Tab-separated table of C-alpha atoms in Angstrom:
chain	number	residue	atom	x	y	z
A	1	MET	CA	166.502	-46.956	125.692
A	2	PRO	CA	166.741	-42.659	125.198
A	3	THR	CA	164.426	-41.059	123.248
A	4	ILE	CA	167.584	-39.805	120.954
A	5	THR	CA	168.888	-42.964	120.843
A	6	ARG	CA	164.771	-44.146	119.890
A	7	ALA	CA	165.016	-40.872	116.532
A	8	ARG	CA	168.524	-41.811	115.094
A	9	HIS	CA	166.712	-45.321	115.372
A	10	ARG	CA	163.709	-44.766	113.671
A	11	THR	CA	165.255	-42.868	111.349
A	12	TRP	CA	168.118	-45.068	110.208
A	13	VAL	CA	165.327	-48.170	110.071
A	14	ALA	CA	163.523	-45.241	107.843
A	15	MET	CA	165.486	-44.115	105.564
A	16	HIS	CA	167.160	-48.329	105.580
A	17	ARG	CA	163.594	-48.757	104.049
A	18	TRP	CA	163.122	-45.779	101.495
A	19	TRP	CA	166.756	-47.264	100.360
A	20	ARG	CA	165.302	-50.604	99.347
A	21	ARG	CA	162.065	-49.325	97.869
A	22	ALA	CA	163.980	-46.759	95.443
A	23	ARG	CA	167.543	-49.315	94.557
A	24	ARG	CA	166.380	-50.038	92.004
A	25	PRO	CA	164.631	-47.107	90.252
A	26	ALA	CA	167.803	-45.183	91.604
A	27	ARG	CA	170.358	-48.154	89.362
A	28	ARG	CA	168.265	-47.484	86.382
A	29	LEU	CA	168.518	-43.386	86.197
A	30	LEU	CA	172.157	-43.455	87.376
A	31	LEU	CA	171.971	-46.020	84.048
A	32	LEU	CA	169.833	-43.693	82.610
A	33	GLY	CA	172.381	-40.746	82.575
A	34	LEU	CA	175.139	-43.006	82.469
A	35	ALA	CA	173.806	-44.099	78.634
A	36	LEU	CA	172.701	-40.518	77.524
A	37	VAL	CA	176.124	-39.089	79.006
A	38	MET	CA	177.890	-41.677	76.489
A	39	LEU	CA	175.560	-40.427	73.599
A	40	TYR	CA	176.389	-36.900	73.970
A	41	GLY	CA	180.217	-37.254	73.760
A	42	LEU	CA	180.059	-40.128	70.808
A	43	TRP	CA	177.765	-37.570	69.005
A	44	PRO	CA	179.487	-35.128	67.399
A	45	TYR	CA	181.900	-38.299	66.138
A	46	ALA	CA	178.421	-39.750	64.512
A	47	THR	CA	178.683	-35.909	62.766
A	48	LEU	CA	181.796	-36.177	61.737
A	49	TRP	CA	181.007	-39.300	60.399
A	50	SER	CA	178.030	-37.663	58.253
A	51	LEU	CA	180.184	-35.372	57.263
A	52	ASN	CA	182.186	-37.915	55.631
A	53	ARG	CA	179.507	-39.479	53.767
A	54	ALA	CA	178.029	-36.529	52.268
A	55	LEU	CA	181.474	-35.818	51.206
A	56	ALA	CA	182.144	-39.327	49.997
A	57	GLN	CA	178.266	-39.063	48.231
A	58	ASP	CA	179.137	-35.322	46.673
A	59	ASP	CA	175.557	-34.877	49.298
A	60	GLU	CA	175.486	-31.360	48.986
A	61	THR	CA	172.175	-30.832	50.915
A	62	THR	CA	173.829	-32.839	54.248
A	63	LEU	CA	176.916	-30.458	53.772
A	64	GLU	CA	174.813	-27.232	53.431
A	65	ARG	CA	173.518	-29.055	56.374
A	66	LEU	CA	176.048	-29.727	58.517
A	67	VAL	CA	178.642	-26.749	57.353
A	68	ASP	CA	177.646	-23.209	58.746
A	69	LEU	CA	179.586	-21.040	56.786
A	70	ASP	CA	178.398	-17.281	58.572
A	71	ALA	CA	180.818	-18.599	61.596
A	72	ILE	CA	183.323	-19.873	59.744
A	73	ARG	CA	183.494	-17.231	57.743
A	74	ASP	CA	182.651	-14.219	60.768
A	75	GLU	CA	185.459	-16.664	62.704
A	76	LEU	CA	188.485	-16.000	60.738
A	77	ALA	CA	187.303	-12.546	60.576
A	78	ARG	CA	187.896	-12.606	64.168
A	79	ARG	CA	190.764	-13.668	63.421
A	80	LEU	CA	191.998	-11.392	61.108
A	81	ASN	CA	190.452	-8.762	63.562
A	82	LYS	CA	193.224	-8.574	66.197
A	83	GLU	CA	191.107	-6.811	69.055
A	84	ARG	CA	188.689	-9.374	68.738
A	85	PRO	CA	188.778	-12.849	70.936
A	86	SER	CA	189.497	-15.702	68.154
A	87	ALA	CA	188.761	-19.313	68.817
A	88	ILE	CA	191.630	-20.374	65.809
A	89	ASP	CA	194.372	-21.042	67.717
A	90	GLY	CA	197.858	-20.140	65.084
A	91	LEU	CA	197.645	-19.934	61.313
A	92	SER	CA	199.910	-21.762	58.549
A	93	ASP	CA	201.863	-19.963	56.691
A	94	ASP	CA	200.002	-21.886	53.369
A	95	PHE	CA	196.678	-20.737	54.626
A	96	ILE	CA	198.195	-16.779	55.747
A	97	GLU	CA	199.379	-16.752	51.770
A	98	TRP	CA	195.667	-18.211	50.896
A	99	LEU	CA	194.158	-15.206	53.038
A	100	GLU	CA	196.633	-13.123	51.214
A	101	SER	CA	195.293	-13.644	47.680
A	102	GLY	CA	191.908	-13.735	48.550
A	103	ILE	CA	191.369	-10.490	49.778
A	104	ARG	CA	193.571	-8.746	47.062
A	105	TYR	CA	191.833	-10.251	44.458
A	106	HIS	CA	188.373	-9.772	46.300
A	107	GLY	CA	188.764	-7.188	48.107
A	108	VAL	CA	186.912	-6.645	51.250
A	109	HIS	CA	184.493	-9.529	50.497
A	110	ALA	CA	186.757	-11.756	50.609
A	111	LEU	CA	185.932	-14.073	52.832
A	112	GLU	CA	182.080	-14.080	51.041
A	113	ARG	CA	183.452	-14.747	47.897
A	114	ILE	CA	186.460	-17.111	48.591
A	115	VAL	CA	184.532	-19.575	51.957
A	116	THR	CA	182.051	-21.892	50.376
A	117	LEU	CA	181.332	-25.658	50.498
A	118	ASP	CA	183.395	-26.338	47.656
A	119	TRP	CA	186.464	-24.666	49.716
A	120	VAL	CA	184.887	-26.353	52.660
A	121	ARG	CA	185.155	-29.759	50.318
A	122	ALA	CA	188.598	-29.500	48.871
A	123	GLN	CA	190.276	-28.690	52.377
A	124	LEU	CA	188.959	-31.632	54.117
A	125	THR	CA	189.471	-33.784	50.983
A	126	ALA	CA	192.845	-32.211	50.429
A	127	ARG	CA	194.415	-33.832	53.398
A	128	ALA	CA	193.573	-37.419	52.355
A	129	LEU	CA	195.106	-40.119	50.096
A	130	PRO	CA	193.723	-41.764	47.348
A	131	GLY	CA	190.279	-44.295	47.806
A	132	GLU	CA	191.001	-42.446	51.886
A	133	ASP	CA	187.872	-40.939	53.282
A	134	PHE	CA	188.458	-38.060	56.616
A	135	PRO	CA	187.968	-39.759	58.950
A	136	PRO	CA	189.973	-42.529	59.716
A	137	LEU	CA	192.771	-39.899	59.796
A	138	LEU	CA	191.555	-37.998	62.290
A	139	VAL	CA	194.189	-37.242	64.449
A	140	THR	CA	191.965	-36.020	67.189
A	141	GLY	CA	188.953	-34.757	68.641
A	142	PHE	CA	187.714	-33.422	72.096
A	143	PHE	CA	185.458	-31.364	73.694
A	144	GLU	CA	186.307	-27.836	74.385
A	145	SER	CA	183.394	-27.195	76.224
A	146	PRO	CA	179.727	-29.116	75.912
A	147	ARG	CA	178.941	-27.092	73.211
A	148	ASN	CA	182.161	-27.060	71.624
A	149	PHE	CA	184.202	-30.137	70.164
A	150	ARG	CA	187.406	-29.789	68.079
A	151	ALA	CA	188.695	-32.440	66.243
A	152	ARG	CA	192.671	-32.863	63.673
A	153	ILE	CA	192.150	-34.579	60.142
A	154	GLY	CA	195.368	-35.303	58.315
A	155	HIS	CA	198.668	-37.292	59.096
A	156	ARG	CA	200.108	-37.022	61.812
A	157	ASN	CA	204.272	-36.148	59.610
A	158	ALA	CA	201.399	-33.881	57.636
A	159	GLU	CA	199.921	-29.700	58.432
A	160	PRO	CA	196.033	-31.483	60.036
A	161	VAL	CA	192.945	-29.722	59.326
A	162	ILE	CA	191.320	-27.870	62.348
A	163	LEU	CA	187.933	-27.952	62.324
A	164	ARG	CA	185.556	-27.092	65.043
A	165	LEU	CA	182.106	-28.191	65.836
A	166	HIS	CA	179.418	-25.722	67.760
A	167	LEU	CA	176.076	-27.621	69.270
A	168	ASP	CA	173.134	-25.210	68.441
A	169	ARG	CA	169.916	-25.835	68.174
A	170	ARG	CA	169.753	-28.058	64.413
A	171	GLY	CA	172.504	-30.043	66.462
A	172	TRP	CA	176.597	-30.343	65.913
A	173	ARG	CA	177.807	-27.811	63.101
A	174	VAL	CA	180.857	-27.362	61.398
A	175	SER	CA	181.664	-23.565	62.773
A	176	THR	CA	186.226	-22.828	62.212
A	177	LEU	CA	187.605	-24.213	59.660
A	178	TYR	CA	191.313	-23.977	58.860
A	179	TYR	CA	195.455	-25.912	58.692
């Protein structure tokens, strides 16, 4: 048997022995990785469920933890400024009228005064039928990027509320809200 063939055979045998020993830990790592990816994919939905529970139980503390009012205000200000990029696609006529009336009434500080937790609560519960919470009305939910999740809430025939959840060091939080 030539030297090259023997070397290849020894390498092949060594790799085969290594694989037999490493197969079980590799499967475990693969299953662990798969489980972690699945948990990560379900995490924003669990946040939406927590948000729903906070709305249903009037839990102000949980609602404050899950909603980033400063980020919502900043994103609306970005949308109003045509020179800055925004994650908000298009606004409905009702939303534009609401913004215009708020700016007319409150002036420059309109977003700080009208975008409150009560406003967020009102937007999320306005699309539900009596006795119905918002997650059953979840039309679509998808990842825009690993740290951004977009959800459309409302009936299929009605104009939905758009939520954007952003993952930061405190978990998934509502960072954009419009309709």
